Coordinates of C-alpha atoms in Angstrom, one line a residue:
Chain A
M195 CA -24.1 188.6 -188.2
F196 CA -26.2 190.2 -191.0
Y197 CA -23.8 193.2 -192.9
F198 CA -25.0 196.0 -194.6
I199 CA -21.6 197.1 -195.7
G200 CA -21.3 200.8 -197.9
L201 CA -19.0 201.0 -201.2
G202 CA -18.2 204.6 -201.9
L203 CA -19.2 206.1 -204.6
G204 CA -15.9 205.7 -207.5
D205 CA -14.6 202.7 -208.0
A206 CA -13.8 198.8 -206.1
K207 CA -11.1 200.5 -203.7
D208 CA -13.3 202.8 -202.0
I209 CA -14.4 199.7 -199.7
T210 CA -13.3 200.8 -196.4
V211 CA -10.6 198.1 -195.3
K212 CA -12.7 196.9 -192.5
G213 CA -15.9 196.5 -195.0
L214 CA -13.0 194.6 -197.3
E215 CA -12.6 191.4 -194.5
I216 CA -15.9 191.4 -193.9
I217 CA -17.0 190.3 -197.6
K218 CA -14.4 188.0 -197.5
R219 CA -15.6 185.7 -194.5
C220 CA -19.3 185.8 -195.8
S221 CA -21.3 183.0 -196.4
R222 CA -23.3 184.8 -198.9
V223 CA -22.5 187.8 -200.8
Y224 CA -25.6 190.3 -202.3
L225 CA -25.0 193.8 -204.0
E226 CA -28.0 196.6 -204.2
A227 CA -28.2 196.9 -207.8
Y228 CA -31.3 199.6 -207.6
T229 CA -30.1 202.9 -205.9
S230 CA -27.4 203.7 -207.4
I231 CA -24.1 202.7 -209.7
L232 CA -20.7 202.7 -209.3
T233 CA -18.7 203.5 -211.6
V234 CA -17.3 200.2 -212.5
G235 CA -19.6 196.9 -212.5
K236 CA -20.6 194.1 -210.8
D237 CA -17.7 192.0 -211.9
A238 CA -14.6 194.1 -211.3
L239 CA -16.3 194.3 -208.5
E240 CA -15.9 190.5 -208.1
D241 CA -12.4 190.6 -208.9
F242 CA -11.6 192.7 -206.4
Y243 CA -12.9 191.2 -203.6
G244 CA -12.1 188.3 -204.7
R245 CA -16.0 186.8 -203.9
E246 CA -18.8 185.3 -206.3
L247 CA -21.3 188.4 -206.3
I248 CA -25.7 188.3 -206.5
L249 CA -27.2 190.9 -207.6
A250 CA -30.2 191.8 -206.0
D251 CA -32.7 193.9 -207.4
R252 CA -35.6 196.2 -205.9
D253 CA -37.9 193.2 -207.0
M254 CA -35.7 190.4 -205.1
V255 CA -35.0 193.0 -201.9
E256 CA -39.2 193.6 -201.7
Q257 CA -40.1 190.1 -201.7
E258 CA -37.3 187.6 -200.6
A259 CA -35.9 189.5 -198.0
D260 CA -36.1 186.3 -195.8
E261 CA -34.1 184.8 -198.4
I262 CA -31.6 187.2 -198.4
L263 CA -31.0 187.0 -194.4
K264 CA -31.4 183.0 -194.8
G265 CA -28.7 182.2 -192.2
A266 CA -27.7 185.0 -190.6
D267 CA -27.9 184.5 -187.5
V268 CA -25.3 181.3 -187.6
S269 CA -23.3 182.8 -190.5
D270 CA -22.3 186.2 -191.8
V271 CA -23.8 187.4 -195.0
A272 CA -23.2 190.8 -196.5
F273 CA -26.0 192.9 -198.3
L274 CA -23.7 195.6 -200.6
V275 CA -25.2 199.3 -201.2
V276 CA -23.1 201.9 -203.7
G277 CA -22.7 204.7 -201.5
D278 CA -23.6 204.4 -198.1
P279 CA -26.1 202.5 -196.4
F280 CA -28.9 204.0 -195.5
G281 CA -28.4 207.4 -197.8
A282 CA -30.8 207.3 -200.1
T283 CA -33.0 204.5 -199.2
T284 CA -32.5 203.6 -195.7
H285 CA -33.4 199.6 -196.3
S286 CA -35.5 199.8 -192.5
D287 CA -37.2 197.1 -194.2
L288 CA -34.6 194.3 -193.7
V289 CA -33.1 196.2 -190.1
L290 CA -36.4 195.3 -189.1
R291 CA -37.3 192.2 -190.2
A292 CA -33.7 191.1 -189.7
V293 CA -34.1 192.3 -185.8
N294 CA -37.3 190.6 -186.0
A295 CA -36.3 186.6 -186.7
G296 CA -33.4 187.2 -184.5
I297 CA -30.9 188.3 -186.3
K298 CA -28.0 190.4 -185.3
Y299 CA -27.0 193.5 -187.9
S300 CA -24.1 196.3 -188.3
V301 CA -23.4 198.6 -190.4
I302 CA -20.1 200.0 -191.9
H303 CA -20.5 203.6 -193.2
N304 CA -19.1 204.7 -196.5
A305 CA -19.2 208.1 -198.2
S306 CA -22.2 208.7 -199.3
I307 CA -23.0 211.5 -202.3
L308 CA -25.1 213.5 -200.0
N309 CA -21.7 214.5 -198.0
A310 CA -19.8 214.0 -201.0
V311 CA -21.0 217.1 -202.9
G312 CA -19.1 219.1 -200.1
C313 CA -15.8 218.8 -202.7
C314 CA -17.7 221.4 -204.9
G315 CA -16.6 223.7 -202.1
L316 CA -20.4 224.7 -201.1
Q317 CA -20.4 224.0 -197.1
L318 CA -22.6 221.6 -196.3
Y319 CA -23.7 223.2 -193.2
N320 CA -25.8 225.6 -195.4
F321 CA -27.8 222.9 -197.4
G322 CA -31.1 222.2 -196.9
E323 CA -33.7 219.9 -197.7
T324 CA -32.1 217.3 -200.7
V325 CA -34.5 216.8 -203.4
S326 CA -34.9 213.9 -206.2
I327 CA -35.6 215.1 -209.7
V328 CA -37.6 212.6 -211.6
F329 CA -37.4 211.5 -215.3
W330 CA -40.9 213.3 -217.4
T331 CA -42.8 211.8 -219.2
D332 CA -45.6 213.7 -221.9
S333 CA -48.1 213.5 -219.2
W334 CA -46.8 213.6 -216.3
K335 CA -44.6 216.5 -215.4
P336 CA -45.0 216.8 -211.6
E337 CA -42.8 220.1 -209.6
S338 CA -42.7 218.9 -206.2
F339 CA -38.9 219.9 -206.4
Y340 CA -39.0 223.2 -207.3
D341 CA -41.0 224.5 -204.1
K342 CA -38.9 223.1 -201.4
I343 CA -35.7 224.3 -203.5
K344 CA -37.5 227.6 -203.6
R345 CA -38.4 226.9 -199.8
N346 CA -34.6 226.6 -199.2
R347 CA -33.3 229.5 -201.3
D348 CA -35.7 231.5 -199.3
M349 CA -33.8 230.7 -196.3
G350 CA -30.0 230.7 -198.6
M351 CA -29.8 227.3 -198.4
H352 CA -28.2 225.6 -201.3
T353 CA -30.3 222.7 -202.7
L354 CA -28.9 219.1 -203.5
C355 CA -31.3 217.8 -206.4
L356 CA -30.4 214.0 -206.9
L357 CA -31.5 212.9 -210.2
D358 CA -33.7 209.7 -210.9
I359 CA -32.0 206.1 -211.6
K360 CA -34.8 204.4 -213.8
V361 CA -33.4 200.4 -213.8
K362 CA -34.9 197.2 -214.8
E363 CA -37.9 199.8 -216.2
Q364 CA -40.0 197.9 -218.9
S365 CA -42.1 199.5 -222.1
M366 CA -46.3 199.9 -221.3
E367 CA -46.6 196.9 -223.7
N368 CA -43.8 194.8 -222.2
L369 CA -45.8 195.1 -218.8
M370 CA -49.1 194.9 -220.6
R371 CA -48.1 191.3 -222.1
G372 CA -46.5 190.6 -219.6
R373 CA -42.8 190.2 -221.1
K374 CA -40.4 191.0 -218.7
V375 CA -38.2 192.3 -221.1
F376 CA -36.3 195.8 -219.9
E377 CA -35.4 198.6 -221.4
P378 CA -31.7 199.9 -221.4
P379 CA -31.2 201.7 -217.6
R380 CA -31.4 205.2 -217.5
F381 CA -30.0 207.5 -215.6
M382 CA -30.5 211.5 -215.4
T383 CA -27.9 214.2 -216.4
V384 CA -27.3 217.5 -215.3
A385 CA -28.5 219.4 -218.3
Q386 CA -31.7 217.2 -218.4
A387 CA -32.7 218.5 -215.2
A388 CA -31.7 221.9 -215.3
K389 CA -33.5 221.6 -218.9
Q390 CA -36.9 220.6 -217.0
L391 CA -35.8 223.2 -214.2
L392 CA -35.5 226.1 -217.3
E393 CA -39.1 224.7 -218.3
V394 CA -40.6 224.8 -214.3
V395 CA -39.4 228.6 -214.4
Q396 CA -41.2 229.6 -217.1
N397 CA -44.4 228.1 -216.4
H398 CA -44.2 230.4 -213.4
R399 CA -43.4 233.1 -215.9
E400 CA -46.1 232.4 -217.4
R401 CA -49.0 231.8 -214.7
E402 CA -47.0 235.2 -213.9
E403 CA -45.7 234.3 -210.4
E404 CA -41.8 235.7 -210.3
P405 CA -39.8 232.4 -209.8
A406 CA -37.6 231.4 -207.4
I407 CA -35.4 231.1 -209.5
T408 CA -33.4 232.5 -212.9
E409 CA -31.3 231.2 -215.9
D410 CA -28.9 233.1 -213.7
T411 CA -29.2 231.3 -211.1
V412 CA -26.1 229.7 -210.1
C413 CA -26.1 226.2 -210.5
V414 CA -23.3 223.9 -209.6
G415 CA -22.8 219.9 -212.2
L416 CA -21.2 217.2 -210.3
A417 CA -20.8 213.8 -212.5
R418 CA -18.5 210.4 -210.9
V419 CA -17.8 212.0 -207.7
G420 CA -15.1 210.0 -205.5
A421 CA -14.2 208.2 -209.2
D422 CA -10.6 209.3 -210.9
D423 CA -12.3 211.5 -213.5
Q424 CA -15.1 213.2 -211.3
A425 CA -16.5 216.2 -212.6
I426 CA -17.2 219.3 -211.2
R427 CA -19.0 222.8 -213.4
A428 CA -20.6 225.5 -211.6
G429 CA -22.3 228.4 -213.7
S430 CA -25.8 229.0 -214.1
L431 CA -28.9 227.4 -214.5
R432 CA -28.2 227.8 -218.5
E433 CA -24.9 226.7 -219.0
M434 CA -25.8 223.8 -216.9
A435 CA -28.6 223.3 -219.8
A436 CA -26.0 222.8 -222.6
C437 CA -23.3 221.4 -220.4
D438 CA -21.8 217.3 -221.2
L439 CA -20.9 215.6 -218.1
G440 CA -20.0 212.4 -219.4
A441 CA -21.1 208.9 -217.7
P442 CA -23.5 208.5 -215.1
L443 CA -24.2 209.8 -212.1
H444 CA -25.1 213.2 -212.1
S445 CA -26.0 215.3 -209.8
M446 CA -27.0 219.2 -209.4
I447 CA -26.6 221.5 -206.9
I448 CA -28.7 224.9 -207.1
T449 CA -27.2 227.7 -204.5
G450 CA -28.5 230.1 -202.3
H451 CA -26.5 232.6 -200.6
L452 CA -23.2 232.0 -201.0
H453 CA -20.4 233.1 -198.8
P454 CA -17.1 234.4 -200.3
L455 CA -14.8 231.6 -199.6
E456 CA -17.7 229.8 -201.6
V457 CA -17.5 231.3 -204.4
D458 CA -14.2 231.6 -204.4
M459 CA -14.2 227.4 -204.7
L460 CA -17.1 227.6 -207.1
R461 CA -14.7 230.0 -209.7
L462 CA -12.4 226.6 -209.7
F463 CA -14.9 224.7 -211.8
S464 CA -17.0 227.4 -213.6
L465 CA -17.8 228.3 -217.1
E466 CA -18.4 231.4 -217.4
G467 CA -17.5 233.5 -214.3
L468 CA -20.8 232.9 -212.5
G469 CA -23.2 234.9 -213.8
N470 CA -24.4 238.1 -211.7
L471 CA -23.9 237.7 -208.2
K472 CA -25.1 240.4 -206.6
M473 CA -24.1 240.8 -202.8
T474 CA -27.0 240.4 -200.5
D475 CA -25.4 241.7 -197.0
S476 CA -21.9 242.1 -196.2
S477 CA -21.3 238.5 -196.8
T478 CA -23.3 237.0 -198.5
Y479 CA -23.6 236.3 -202.6
I480 CA -26.8 235.3 -204.1
S481 CA -27.6 234.7 -208.1
Chain B
M227 CA -0.6 215.2 -205.7
F228 CA -1.9 217.2 -201.9
Y229 CA -5.0 214.4 -201.2
F230 CA -7.5 215.2 -198.2
I231 CA -8.5 211.8 -196.9
G232 CA -11.6 210.9 -195.1
L233 CA -11.1 208.0 -192.3
G234 CA -14.2 208.1 -191.7
L235 CA -15.9 207.5 -188.1
G236 CA -14.6 204.3 -185.9
D237 CA -10.9 203.0 -185.8
A238 CA -7.7 202.3 -187.8
K239 CA -9.8 200.7 -190.2
D240 CA -12.5 202.7 -191.7
I241 CA -10.2 203.8 -194.1
T242 CA -10.8 203.3 -197.8
V243 CA -8.0 201.1 -199.7
K244 CA -8.5 203.9 -202.0
G245 CA -6.7 206.0 -199.4
L246 CA -4.6 203.2 -196.8
E247 CA -2.8 202.2 -199.8
I248 CA -2.4 206.5 -201.5
I249 CA -0.9 207.3 -196.9
K250 CA 1.5 204.4 -198.2
R251 CA 2.7 206.1 -200.7
C252 CA 2.5 209.5 -199.1
S253 CA 6.2 211.3 -198.4
R254 CA 3.9 212.7 -195.4
V255 CA 1.2 212.2 -194.1
Y256 CA -0.5 215.0 -191.8
L257 CA -3.1 213.8 -189.3
E258 CA -6.3 217.2 -189.1
A259 CA -6.6 216.8 -185.3
Y260 CA -9.1 219.3 -183.9
T261 CA -12.6 219.1 -185.7
S262 CA -13.2 215.0 -184.9
I263 CA -11.9 212.2 -182.8
L264 CA -11.8 208.7 -184.0
T265 CA -12.6 206.3 -181.2
V266 CA -9.0 204.8 -181.9
G267 CA -5.4 207.2 -181.0
K268 CA -2.4 208.4 -183.4
D269 CA -0.6 205.5 -181.8
A270 CA -3.2 203.1 -183.7
L271 CA -3.1 204.8 -187.0
E272 CA 0.8 204.9 -186.5
D273 CA 0.5 201.0 -186.8
F274 CA -2.1 199.8 -188.9
Y275 CA -1.4 202.5 -191.7
G276 CA 2.1 201.8 -191.1
R277 CA 3.5 205.1 -191.5
E278 CA 4.6 207.7 -189.5
L279 CA 1.8 211.0 -188.7
I280 CA 2.3 214.4 -188.7
L281 CA 0.0 215.8 -186.0
A282 CA -1.9 219.2 -187.7
D283 CA -3.6 221.2 -185.0
R284 CA -5.9 224.3 -185.7
D285 CA -3.3 226.6 -186.1
M286 CA 0.0 224.7 -187.7
V287 CA -3.3 224.5 -190.7
E288 CA -4.1 228.3 -190.7
Q289 CA -0.2 229.3 -189.9
E290 CA 1.6 227.0 -191.8
A291 CA -0.3 225.3 -194.5
D292 CA 2.2 226.7 -197.2
E293 CA 4.3 224.0 -195.4
I294 CA 2.0 221.5 -195.2
L295 CA 2.0 221.8 -199.2
K296 CA 5.3 222.3 -200.0
G297 CA 6.7 219.2 -202.2
A298 CA 3.3 218.5 -203.2
D299 CA 3.9 219.8 -206.8
V300 CA 6.3 216.6 -207.2
S301 CA 5.7 214.2 -204.5
D302 CA 2.9 213.0 -203.0
V303 CA 1.5 214.3 -199.7
A304 CA -1.4 213.6 -198.0
F305 CA -3.7 215.0 -195.3
L306 CA -6.2 212.2 -193.4
V307 CA -9.2 214.2 -192.0
V308 CA -11.6 212.5 -189.4
G309 CA -15.3 211.3 -191.4
D310 CA -15.4 212.5 -195.4
P311 CA -12.7 215.4 -195.9
F312 CA -15.7 218.0 -196.6
G313 CA -17.7 216.7 -194.4
A314 CA -17.9 219.2 -190.9
T315 CA -15.0 221.6 -192.3
T316 CA -14.6 222.2 -196.1
H317 CA -10.8 223.3 -195.9
S318 CA -11.5 225.1 -198.5
D319 CA -8.4 227.4 -197.0
L320 CA -5.9 224.5 -197.9
V321 CA -7.3 223.7 -201.4
L322 CA -7.1 227.1 -203.0
R323 CA -3.3 227.7 -201.8
A324 CA -2.1 224.9 -203.1
V325 CA -4.6 225.3 -206.5
N326 CA -3.3 228.9 -206.4
A327 CA 1.1 227.1 -206.1
G328 CA -0.2 225.0 -208.8
I329 CA -0.4 222.1 -206.9
K330 CA -3.2 219.2 -207.9
Y331 CA -5.0 218.1 -205.4
S332 CA -7.6 214.6 -204.6
V333 CA -10.2 214.0 -202.4
I334 CA -11.1 210.1 -201.2
H335 CA -14.4 210.6 -199.7
N336 CA -15.7 208.2 -196.6
A337 CA -18.5 208.6 -194.1
S338 CA -19.1 211.8 -192.2
I339 CA -21.5 211.6 -189.5
L340 CA -23.8 214.0 -191.4
N341 CA -24.8 210.6 -193.4
A342 CA -24.2 208.0 -191.1
V343 CA -27.0 209.1 -188.8
G344 CA -29.2 207.6 -191.3
C345 CA -28.1 204.1 -189.6
C346 CA -30.8 205.6 -186.6
G347 CA -33.5 205.0 -188.9
L348 CA -34.3 208.1 -189.8
Q349 CA -34.5 209.1 -193.9
L350 CA -32.4 211.6 -195.0
Y351 CA -34.2 213.1 -197.4
N352 CA -36.3 214.3 -194.6
F353 CA -33.4 216.3 -192.7
G354 CA -33.3 219.9 -192.7
E355 CA -30.7 222.9 -191.7
T356 CA -27.6 220.6 -189.3
V357 CA -26.8 223.0 -186.1
S358 CA -24.2 222.6 -184.1
I359 CA -24.7 223.4 -180.2
V360 CA -22.0 225.2 -178.5
F361 CA -20.8 225.0 -174.7
W362 CA -22.1 227.3 -173.1
T363 CA -20.5 229.6 -170.3
D364 CA -21.5 231.3 -167.1
S365 CA -21.8 234.4 -169.4
W366 CA -22.2 233.0 -173.1
K367 CA -25.7 230.9 -173.7
P368 CA -26.3 231.2 -176.8
E369 CA -29.6 229.6 -178.5
S370 CA -29.2 231.0 -182.1
F371 CA -29.4 226.3 -182.7
Y372 CA -32.3 226.7 -181.2
D373 CA -34.2 229.1 -184.0
K374 CA -32.6 226.6 -186.7
I375 CA -34.6 223.4 -184.6
K376 CA -38.1 225.6 -184.8
R377 CA -37.7 226.6 -188.4
N378 CA -37.4 222.9 -189.4
R379 CA -39.6 221.2 -187.5
D380 CA -42.0 223.6 -188.7
M381 CA -41.7 222.4 -191.9
G382 CA -41.6 219.2 -190.5
M383 CA -37.8 217.9 -190.4
H384 CA -35.6 216.8 -188.2
T385 CA -32.1 218.2 -187.2
L386 CA -29.2 216.8 -186.8
C387 CA -27.3 218.6 -183.8
L388 CA -23.5 218.1 -183.8
L389 CA -21.7 219.2 -180.5
D390 CA -19.3 221.3 -179.1
I391 CA -16.2 219.7 -179.0
K392 CA -12.8 221.5 -177.0
V393 CA -8.7 220.9 -178.2
K394 CA -6.8 223.1 -176.7
E395 CA -8.2 225.6 -175.1
Q396 CA -6.3 228.3 -172.4
S397 CA -7.8 229.2 -169.6
M398 CA -8.4 232.8 -169.4
E399 CA -5.4 232.7 -167.4
N400 CA -3.1 230.9 -169.6
L401 CA -4.4 232.9 -172.5
M402 CA -3.5 236.5 -171.0
R403 CA -0.4 235.3 -169.0
G404 CA 0.4 234.1 -173.4
R405 CA 1.8 230.6 -171.6
K406 CA 1.1 227.6 -173.7
V407 CA -0.1 225.7 -171.3
F408 CA -4.3 223.6 -172.6
E409 CA -7.0 222.2 -170.7
P410 CA -8.1 218.5 -171.2
P411 CA -10.5 218.2 -174.2
R412 CA -14.0 218.3 -173.8
F413 CA -16.8 216.7 -176.0
M414 CA -20.3 217.8 -175.2
T415 CA -22.8 214.3 -174.6
V416 CA -26.4 214.0 -175.2
A417 CA -26.4 215.0 -171.7
Q418 CA -25.3 217.9 -171.8
A419 CA -27.3 219.3 -176.0
A420 CA -30.1 217.9 -174.1
K421 CA -29.9 219.7 -170.6
Q422 CA -28.8 222.9 -172.5
L423 CA -32.0 222.9 -174.8
L424 CA -34.4 222.2 -171.6
E425 CA -33.4 225.6 -170.7
V426 CA -33.8 227.0 -173.6
V427 CA -37.3 226.1 -173.7
Q428 CA -38.1 226.9 -170.0
N429 CA -36.4 230.3 -171.4
H430 CA -39.1 230.6 -173.5
R431 CA -41.9 229.8 -171.0
E432 CA -40.7 232.7 -169.1
R433 CA -41.4 234.7 -172.2
E434 CA -44.6 233.2 -172.4
E435 CA -43.5 231.6 -175.8
E436 CA -45.2 228.5 -176.4
P437 CA -41.7 226.8 -177.0
A438 CA -41.2 224.8 -180.9
I439 CA -40.6 221.7 -178.9
T440 CA -41.1 220.1 -175.3
E441 CA -39.8 217.7 -172.7
D442 CA -41.8 215.2 -174.6
T443 CA -40.2 215.7 -177.8
V444 CA -38.7 212.9 -179.4
C445 CA -34.7 212.8 -180.1
V446 CA -32.5 210.5 -181.0
G447 CA -28.9 210.4 -179.0
L448 CA -26.5 208.7 -180.8
A449 CA -22.5 207.9 -180.1
R450 CA -19.4 207.0 -181.5
V451 CA -21.8 206.3 -184.6
G452 CA -19.5 203.4 -187.1
A453 CA -17.5 201.7 -183.9
D454 CA -18.2 198.7 -182.6
D455 CA -19.9 199.8 -179.3
Q456 CA -21.7 202.4 -180.8
A457 CA -24.4 204.1 -179.3
I458 CA -28.0 204.7 -180.4
R459 CA -30.8 206.1 -177.8
A460 CA -34.3 206.7 -178.9
G461 CA -36.9 208.8 -176.2
S462 CA -37.7 211.9 -175.5
L463 CA -36.0 214.7 -174.6
R464 CA -36.2 214.5 -170.9
E465 CA -34.7 211.4 -171.2
M466 CA -31.9 212.5 -173.3
A467 CA -30.8 214.6 -170.5
A468 CA -30.3 211.7 -167.7
C469 CA -28.8 209.0 -170.3
D470 CA -25.1 208.1 -170.6
L471 CA -24.4 207.6 -173.8
G472 CA -20.0 207.1 -173.0
A473 CA -16.9 207.8 -174.5
P474 CA -17.0 210.3 -176.9
L475 CA -18.5 212.0 -180.0
H476 CA -21.9 211.9 -179.2
S477 CA -24.7 213.9 -182.1
M478 CA -27.9 214.2 -181.7
I479 CA -31.2 214.7 -183.6
I480 CA -33.9 216.4 -182.6
T481 CA -37.1 215.2 -184.8
G482 CA -39.6 216.2 -187.4
H483 CA -43.0 214.7 -188.7
L484 CA -42.1 211.0 -188.4
H485 CA -42.9 208.2 -190.9
P486 CA -44.6 205.3 -189.2
L487 CA -41.0 203.5 -190.7
E488 CA -39.5 205.8 -189.1
V489 CA -41.2 205.2 -185.5
D490 CA -40.6 201.4 -186.3
M491 CA -37.0 202.2 -186.7
L492 CA -36.3 204.4 -183.3
R493 CA -37.8 201.3 -181.2
L494 CA -35.5 199.3 -182.0
F495 CA -33.7 202.2 -179.7
S496 CA -36.7 203.5 -177.4
L497 CA -35.4 204.1 -173.5
E498 CA -39.2 203.9 -172.6
G499 CA -41.6 203.9 -175.1
L500 CA -41.7 207.1 -177.9
G501 CA -43.1 208.8 -175.8
N502 CA -46.7 211.2 -176.5
L503 CA -46.9 210.8 -180.3
K504 CA -50.1 211.9 -181.6
M505 CA -50.7 211.5 -185.2
T506 CA -50.0 214.9 -187.8
D507 CA -52.2 213.1 -190.5
S508 CA -52.8 209.4 -191.8
S509 CA -49.1 209.1 -192.4
T510 CA -46.9 211.0 -190.3
Y511 CA -46.1 211.7 -186.4
I512 CA -45.1 214.0 -184.5
S513 CA -43.8 215.4 -180.3

């Protein structure tokens, strides 16, 4: 059997009892290492599981998939994924290869940031499409995430923004010279995401389009959700651009219409009050 | 500390190692028993945890919240929730009461149906707003879920439909006579949900409005996600209305635009092929 096992979001102990039992009996255990990270590293996981882990970066998963699946028809092999195995990435390619090779597979689910953000008190029902915010470069500043946030807000929905992760990146020079030298990993902070968003808002103003969000729109910044030192802050987009939530991973929510109970929950995490919320009707607020 | 602990979706072993350790040291452990169920009952959980569980139904959580929180400022109390603690229900009321009473709280996350549905191969990024489909009665047949499905489909997004659960319901007669006699629990099946949806489609045709979905729209039925005997079927809405996925809980997805890789994944679970998918552009399909 080939097992896709979710590790959850915090540390080594966030694996399920079922997942841990499977890991202990597998012949090989891979750790997918490019879509997300825990607050602990490979060593801590190996200590806790009592097993050696094989790091599987993107190249390996894409180019050596058959190697990863090898023998899973006659013994058990596990592929560990931070969060839920089918959260941010579906790993459909591995599933389809397994099925085509006559290998049975099984999924051991776990928490994903997509549901765990509910801990800030915003109703998961009220979220629209999830967006990704990527690191801008000097020459590439895509604004497509903004359109989705606008569409969600037009319908009163909140937007979960997943923030960029860059691991095993090569500098342009190293890439051109074919040198396998990698830059240190980078994880976008809530402050960086908020600054990019403020720039998009400003761009809209300069084009004389009314922006769908403003500096006062209520946002929620989340860091290390599920870990002992998780941080949640609610405040205006302007406040988000100035806040330091510490070590990765970070995520940000742009709120839509807020139910009074959601407002009560956000106050538990609020920076300077919640800005200038306006009643939209008898039951919801918007900023 | 007051702990909200997610139990995940399958059986007793789907709890996290962290969650299990906490349960073992708590002075009292409640089991929330009205938003979802596992494939095993309270007895199996008590056996596995080695702890007695106090069943907390909706009345108890709403009316005896202070009793549940009692002593959590000086000892540890756990409140177990199937899935993720802040998935379908936020339990914001309990959180706010705890904070107001000066009680610290902590959340131990776990898988929720909202992210676990990714196992069918549909990208979670491509889901719009989640909807709930409730049991119709002779006199009450709300169609509001249909409008949300339409809105999601108009944007090419999939819709996760959570299906109704009725526990501790009283018959009208018992309610009027004040008799605390409860009906057997009811869990909506995929077939029942599909039949209600087909009726809505028919109602639209009778009003000469073109329905947003048809009998041929590709849907996915899921049952007991995360359990050993989970069932996933992809097929037309018509096929869903006739399929038997066995014991609860069931969920259903109405697809929007399908990426070719999503189609490949759905074929693994398909009933009669995937009906008449049409290309919408070079990269997606719609039914």
